Amino acid sequence: MTTHVGERVSRVDGRAKVTGKARYAAEHAAPDLVHGFVIGSAVARGTITRIDASQALALPGVLQVFTHENAPRLARGDKRWRDELAPPGSPFRPLQDAQIRWSGQPIALVVADSLELARHAASLVRVEVAPAPHETDLEAHRERAYKPPPHERPSVTPPSRGSADKAFARAPVRVQAEYRVPVEHHNPMEPFATTVVVDEDGTLTVYDKTQGVQNVQSYLTNIFGAGAGEIRVLAPFVGGAFGSGLRPQYQVVLAVLAARQLQRSVRVALTRQQMFTIGHRPTTWQRLSLAATRDGALAAAIHEAVAETSRFEDYSEAVVDWTGLMYRCDNVRFAHEVVALDLFTPMDMRAPGAMWGVYALECAMDELAVALGVDPLELRLVNYAERDGNEKRPYSSKELRACYHQAAERFGWSQRDPEPRSMRDGDLLVGWGMATGAWESTQRKASARAVLTADGRLAVASATEDIGTGTYTAMTQIAADALGLPLERVTFKLGDSALASAPVEGGSFTVASVGSAVDAVCRELRSKLLKLAQQLEGSPLARLRPEDVEFIGGLLRARADPSRALTFAEVLHRAGIDHLADEVTTRPSKAHEKYSRYTHSAAFAEVKVDPELGTIRVTRVVTAIAGGRVINPKTAESQVIGSVVWGIGAALQEHSVIDHALGRFITHNLADYHVPVHADVPDIEVILVEERDEIVNALGAKGLGEIGVVAVAPAIANAVWHATGKRIRELPITLDKLL
Ligand code: MOS
């Protein structure tokens, strides 16, 4: 029987995307559509004392300038403003008061007949502000750090164990180092945008750029006090998000607010510059203290981190727990604190927490290997964790050893001369570095609905997203296999708040969560169809056990005798019904609680450094990933390649620079904020390691959206040390730091 899961299926939505048929949030049309332009605060903290919009309003075609003075008062309590992903605190409420909390905060929305007019009119609005002193420098205010209240996970800091400080002091081999990482801004191709269509009956259809249509729908319903049926949120296509679209962004509030007030369809789209005024990956200070016995066994590990949050929300992410998880060690101490700054609340960004935490740990491990005089890969193998030391339980599966071996082999790691500056390519210094990665594998409650029609077609739907990850394709494959249908007879619908419930698309949990629901609902239809078929008069399948009937190519067929068969259409037709439908909700199994569930990776990188100029080029990356069953190797590899590119950017380029005098990010365009371009990206080799996992979910899929990024930046940083003999403990590693 042909199966689709595990095949390199091209994206089912690929054609729509490359032909421009796929519409994004700012591309939906509506009659008499008007345009909003956001005015952002020029100072980081203060109070608006006066807004004069008279010149703007005098222009023909300008409909309104919404400010805190004339905007409707929305919900009062914090609770109603808290979306599914909100950390503890008091979420930002656009245009609800005169206070300015960060530079770039929206303080007015100009609505006009055209975008150009709205933008011009915005330049005529006079804003007077009484500024207040602001603090945006994490390092300067580390003494204000506090332990954040728990957010989402039980805690971002697991309990310490043993006596790490004593063990560290006594150990024969020790390293201690501080690592600094910058703010990174999400830069998806599609900036945030919302098009609100006011329908004839007054209901609102909201096309929003988001990773969670139902999260946005319930948020809007809560803050506007609207009825459940009054607002529908759609996001059939999303041009990347990387975590920035997990929470509703302010433009969706402004667009809905304007549409309700004006009773007109409204579009609000952020500019690329404005994308640099919202959530971001937080800058984080870390100190790693690692100690080992002479044979390389870890004797103590201490991981301390201080990260930023905003003044109004306690954002935190799991930065330090990796140090107690990735290696075997009895004496571990964690400390994780945050400093509230006058910036917008940080947001999850691809592998939040692990990105910085594992970077520091894996660089420190490299430093320890050097101190011990052992190979960095050997050190990882000596300290390989067979169990999760934080939770004190086994892993549901862990093929990390296979990752190390396969990637090292492919890379040629055994040829490495451990001496720094020893390998050369002409005048260039060659460096080889490696690192380990880990990311959690989780499943959340999710539902899917499936309808099989008499024409033998299957339509499956769930309110999840495809942010470029391949959800459309993977779900189509899973559904097709569950019912034995060719791909072209299956459609999968997503990105509509009216569909069966699903969590936001994030945390690498979409295949595990929504995929499980899709698989389950299709299996449910399969049983129903068989039951119907067996009840037909003179059924060729009568009395066969379910396992003796195969579903193949739209047929039900006796395994033992292929001539005993019925098409799906025949079954429905003869049963006198035109369709079969069902909806199923799946949840993580009880077995989850007994196991730790993670994906793993190993990355090996080669860099070439010009000793005269300090320029660094990544020339090769080999990475092996163990992420359970792979639904689609093509989209999976694509995910990992994208992750590696990100890792290159994190190691060498990405850096949101704040001018602390202004309290503002000054690298606010793609010319100043560097991300890798084609010329920066070398040969990337992705190995998807075979891993069977019967605990995580029925599909055995652990999620691949984030694991690919985790090990890359430290592997490159370690390669730079190997090439040059210099430890640069601050990302990005730019030539000025190296020279
Ligand atoms: Mo991801 S940072 O959960 O989109």
PDB file of C-alpha atoms in Angstrom, residues 381-496:
ATOM      1  CA  LEU A 381      29.887  11.325  25.297  1.00  0.00           C
ATOM      2  CA  VAL A 382      31.550  10.910  28.697  1.00  0.00           C
ATOM      3  CA  ASN A 383      28.767  12.952  30.268  1.00  0.00           C
ATOM      4  CA  TYR A 384      25.901  11.614  28.164  1.00  0.00           C
ATOM      5  CA  ALA A 385      22.632  11.766  30.126  1.00  0.00           C
ATOM      6  CA  GLU A 386      20.632   8.570  29.911  1.00  0.00           C
ATOM      7  CA  ARG A 387      17.986  10.114  32.153  1.00  0.00           C
ATOM      8  CA  ASP A 388      16.637  13.616  32.627  1.00  0.00           C
ATOM      9  CA  GLY A 389      18.441  14.786  35.770  1.00  0.00           C
ATOM     10  CA  ASN A 390      16.043  17.719  36.308  1.00  0.00           C
ATOM     11  CA  GLU A 391      12.864  15.662  36.350  1.00  0.00           C
ATOM     12  CA  LYS A 392      14.578  12.448  37.441  1.00  0.00           C
ATOM     13  CA  ARG A 393      12.915  10.294  34.819  1.00  0.00           C
ATOM     14  CA  PRO A 394      13.789   8.519  31.586  1.00  0.00           C
ATOM     15  CA  TYR A 395      13.481  10.025  28.129  1.00  0.00           C
ATOM     16  CA  SER A 396      10.696   8.759  25.901  1.00  0.00           C
ATOM     17  CA  SER A 397      13.435   8.354  23.275  1.00  0.00           C
ATOM     18  CA  LYS A 398      16.872   9.875  22.767  1.00  0.00           C
ATOM     19  CA  GLU A 399      18.947   9.146  19.685  1.00  0.00           C
ATOM     20  CA  LEU A 400      21.479  11.850  20.448  1.00  0.00           C
ATOM     21  CA  ARG A 401      24.378   9.379  20.278  1.00  0.00           C
ATOM     22  CA  ALA A 402      23.349   8.547  16.743  1.00  0.00           C
ATOM     23  CA  CYS A 403      23.226  12.288  15.982  1.00  0.00           C
ATOM     24  CA  TYR A 404      26.797  12.723  17.240  1.00  0.00           C
ATOM     25  CA  HIS A 405      28.131   9.741  15.352  1.00  0.00           C
ATOM     26  CA  GLN A 406      26.386  10.322  12.048  1.00  0.00           C
ATOM     27  CA  ALA A 407      27.114  14.038  11.891  1.00  0.00           C
ATOM     28  CA  ALA A 408      30.727  13.653  13.057  1.00  0.00           C
ATOM     29  CA  GLU A 409      31.307  10.973  10.449  1.00  0.00           C
ATOM     30  CA  ARG A 410      29.817  13.049   7.653  1.00  0.00           C
ATOM     31  CA  PHE A 411      31.733  16.130   8.761  1.00  0.00           C
ATOM     32  CA  GLY A 412      35.039  14.334   9.107  1.00  0.00           C
ATOM     33  CA  TRP A 413      35.493  15.386  12.737  1.00  0.00           C
ATOM     34  CA  SER A 414      38.151  12.739  13.398  1.00  0.00           C
ATOM     35  CA  GLN A 415      40.504  14.715  11.112  1.00  0.00           C
ATOM     36  CA  ARG A 416      40.421  17.718  13.434  1.00  0.00           C
ATOM     37  CA  ASP A 417      43.700  18.911  14.903  1.00  0.00           C
ATOM     38  CA  PRO A 418      42.721  20.053  18.417  1.00  0.00           C
ATOM     39  CA  GLU A 419      45.336  22.826  18.442  1.00  0.00           C
ATOM     40  CA  PRO A 420      43.799  26.260  17.745  1.00  0.00           C
ATOM     41  CA  ARG A 421      45.186  28.082  14.682  1.00  0.00           C
ATOM     42  CA  SER A 422      46.606  24.784  13.440  1.00  0.00           C
ATOM     43  CA  MET A 423      44.406  24.271  10.399  1.00  0.00           C
ATOM     44  CA  ARG A 424      44.738  26.497   7.351  1.00  0.00           C
ATOM     45  CA  ASP A 425      43.371  27.014   3.902  1.00  0.00           C
ATOM     46  CA  GLY A 426      45.926  29.208   2.188  1.00  0.00           C
ATOM     47  CA  ASP A 427      46.055  32.383   4.258  1.00  0.00           C
ATOM     48  CA  LEU A 428      42.798  31.634   6.019  1.00  0.00           C
ATOM     49  CA  LEU A 429      42.518  30.102   9.460  1.00  0.00           C
ATOM     50  CA  VAL A 430      40.197  27.100   9.501  1.00  0.00           C
ATOM     51  CA  GLY A 431      38.155  26.282  12.596  1.00  0.00           C
ATOM     52  CA  TRP A 432      35.978  23.296  13.407  1.00  0.00           C
ATOM     53  CA  GLY A 433      33.483  23.420  16.235  1.00  0.00           C
ATOM     54  CA  MET A 434      30.597  21.345  17.458  1.00  0.00           C
ATOM     55  CA  ALA A 435      27.699  21.597  19.874  1.00  0.00           C
ATOM     56  CA  THR A 436      24.659  19.739  21.147  1.00  0.00           C
ATOM     57  CA  GLY A 437      21.049  20.878  20.960  1.00  0.00           C
ATOM     58  CA  ALA A 438      17.871  19.933  22.760  1.00  0.00           C
ATOM     59  CA  TRP A 439      14.308  21.165  22.575  1.00  0.00           C
ATOM     60  CA  GLU A 440      11.121  20.009  24.206  1.00  0.00           C
ATOM     61  CA  SER A 441       8.622  17.776  22.472  1.00  0.00           C
ATOM     62  CA  THR A 442       5.104  18.472  23.654  1.00  0.00           C
ATOM     63  CA  GLN A 443       1.564  17.692  22.689  1.00  0.00           C
ATOM     64  CA  ARG A 444      -1.428  19.900  23.428  1.00  0.00           C
ATOM     65  CA  LYS A 445      -5.121  19.322  23.314  1.00  0.00           C
ATOM     66  CA  ALA A 446      -6.393  19.799  19.756  1.00  0.00           C
ATOM     67  CA  SER A 447      -9.431  18.970  17.655  1.00  0.00           C
ATOM     68  CA  ALA A 448     -10.008  18.189  14.014  1.00  0.00           C
ATOM     69  CA  ARG A 449     -13.137  17.720  11.954  1.00  0.00           C
ATOM     70  CA  ALA A 450     -13.321  15.474   8.908  1.00  0.00           C
ATOM     71  CA  VAL A 451     -15.991  15.084   6.259  1.00  0.00           C
ATOM     72  CA  LEU A 452     -15.980  12.294   3.698  1.00  0.00           C
ATOM     73  CA  THR A 453     -18.340  12.969   0.809  1.00  0.00           C
ATOM     74  CA  ALA A 454     -20.043  10.634  -1.657  1.00  0.00           C
ATOM     75  CA  ASP A 455     -17.629  11.677  -4.404  1.00  0.00           C
ATOM     76  CA  GLY A 456     -14.885   9.987  -2.400  1.00  0.00           C
ATOM     77  CA  ARG A 457     -13.267  13.211  -1.226  1.00  0.00           C
ATOM     78  CA  LEU A 458     -12.077  13.965   2.274  1.00  0.00           C
ATOM     79  CA  ALA A 459     -12.099  17.448   3.804  1.00  0.00           C
ATOM     80  CA  VAL A 460     -10.293  17.852   7.121  1.00  0.00           C
ATOM     81  CA  ALA A 461     -10.076  21.063   9.124  1.00  0.00           C
ATOM     82  CA  SER A 462      -8.662  22.502  12.308  1.00  0.00           C
ATOM     83  CA  ALA A 463      -8.071  26.064  13.501  1.00  0.00           C
ATOM     84  CA  THR A 464      -4.293  25.686  13.441  1.00  0.00           C
ATOM     85  CA  GLU A 465      -1.815  27.626  11.288  1.00  0.00           C
ATOM     86  CA  ASP A 466       0.808  27.121   8.642  1.00  0.00           C
ATOM     87  CA  ILE A 467       3.425  29.784   9.236  1.00  0.00           C
ATOM     88  CA  GLY A 468       5.555  28.372   6.455  1.00  0.00           C
ATOM     89  CA  THR A 469       6.258  25.209   8.392  1.00  0.00           C
ATOM     90  CA  GLY A 470       4.325  22.868   6.101  1.00  0.00           C
ATOM     91  CA  THR A 471       1.208  22.220   8.191  1.00  0.00           C
ATOM     92  CA  TYR A 472      -1.082  22.059   5.149  1.00  0.00           C
ATOM     93  CA  THR A 473       1.091  19.388   3.594  1.00  0.00           C
ATOM     94  CA  ALA A 474       1.806  17.295   6.684  1.00  0.00           C
ATOM     95  CA  MET A 475      -1.869  17.191   7.702  1.00  0.00           C
ATOM     96  CA  THR A 476      -2.914  16.224   4.189  1.00  0.00           C
ATOM     97  CA  GLN A 477      -0.417  13.345   4.264  1.00  0.00           C
ATOM     98  CA  ILE A 478      -1.572  12.136   7.675  1.00  0.00           C
ATOM     99  CA  ALA A 479      -5.253  12.273   6.678  1.00  0.00           C
ATOM    100  CA  ALA A 480      -4.674  10.578   3.341  1.00  0.00           C
ATOM    101  CA  ASP A 481      -2.841   7.679   4.984  1.00  0.00           C
ATOM    102  CA  ALA A 482      -5.383   7.216   7.744  1.00  0.00           C
ATOM    103  CA  LEU A 483      -8.099   6.622   5.147  1.00  0.00           C
ATOM    104  CA  GLY A 484      -6.045   5.192   2.311  1.00  0.00           C
ATOM    105  CA  LEU A 485      -6.767   8.023  -0.105  1.00  0.00           C
ATOM    106  CA  PRO A 486      -4.589   9.584  -2.766  1.00  0.00           C
ATOM    107  CA  LEU A 487      -3.349  13.042  -1.742  1.00  0.00           C
ATOM    108  CA  GLU A 488      -5.325  14.820  -4.429  1.00  0.00           C
ATOM    109  CA  ARG A 489      -8.608  13.655  -2.905  1.00  0.00           C
ATOM    110  CA  VAL A 490      -7.795  15.215   0.459  1.00  0.00           C
ATOM    111  CA  THR A 491      -7.990  18.858   1.446  1.00  0.00           C
ATOM    112  CA  PHE A 492      -6.929  20.380   4.731  1.00  0.00           C
ATOM    113  CA  LYS A 493      -8.276  23.682   5.940  1.00  0.00           C
ATOM    114  CA  LEU A 494      -6.787  25.858   8.681  1.00  0.00           C
ATOM    115  CA  GLY A 495      -6.444  29.464   9.777  1.00  0.00           C
ATOM    116  CA  ASP A 496     -10.109  30.154  10.563  1.00  0.00           C
TER     117      ASP A 496
END
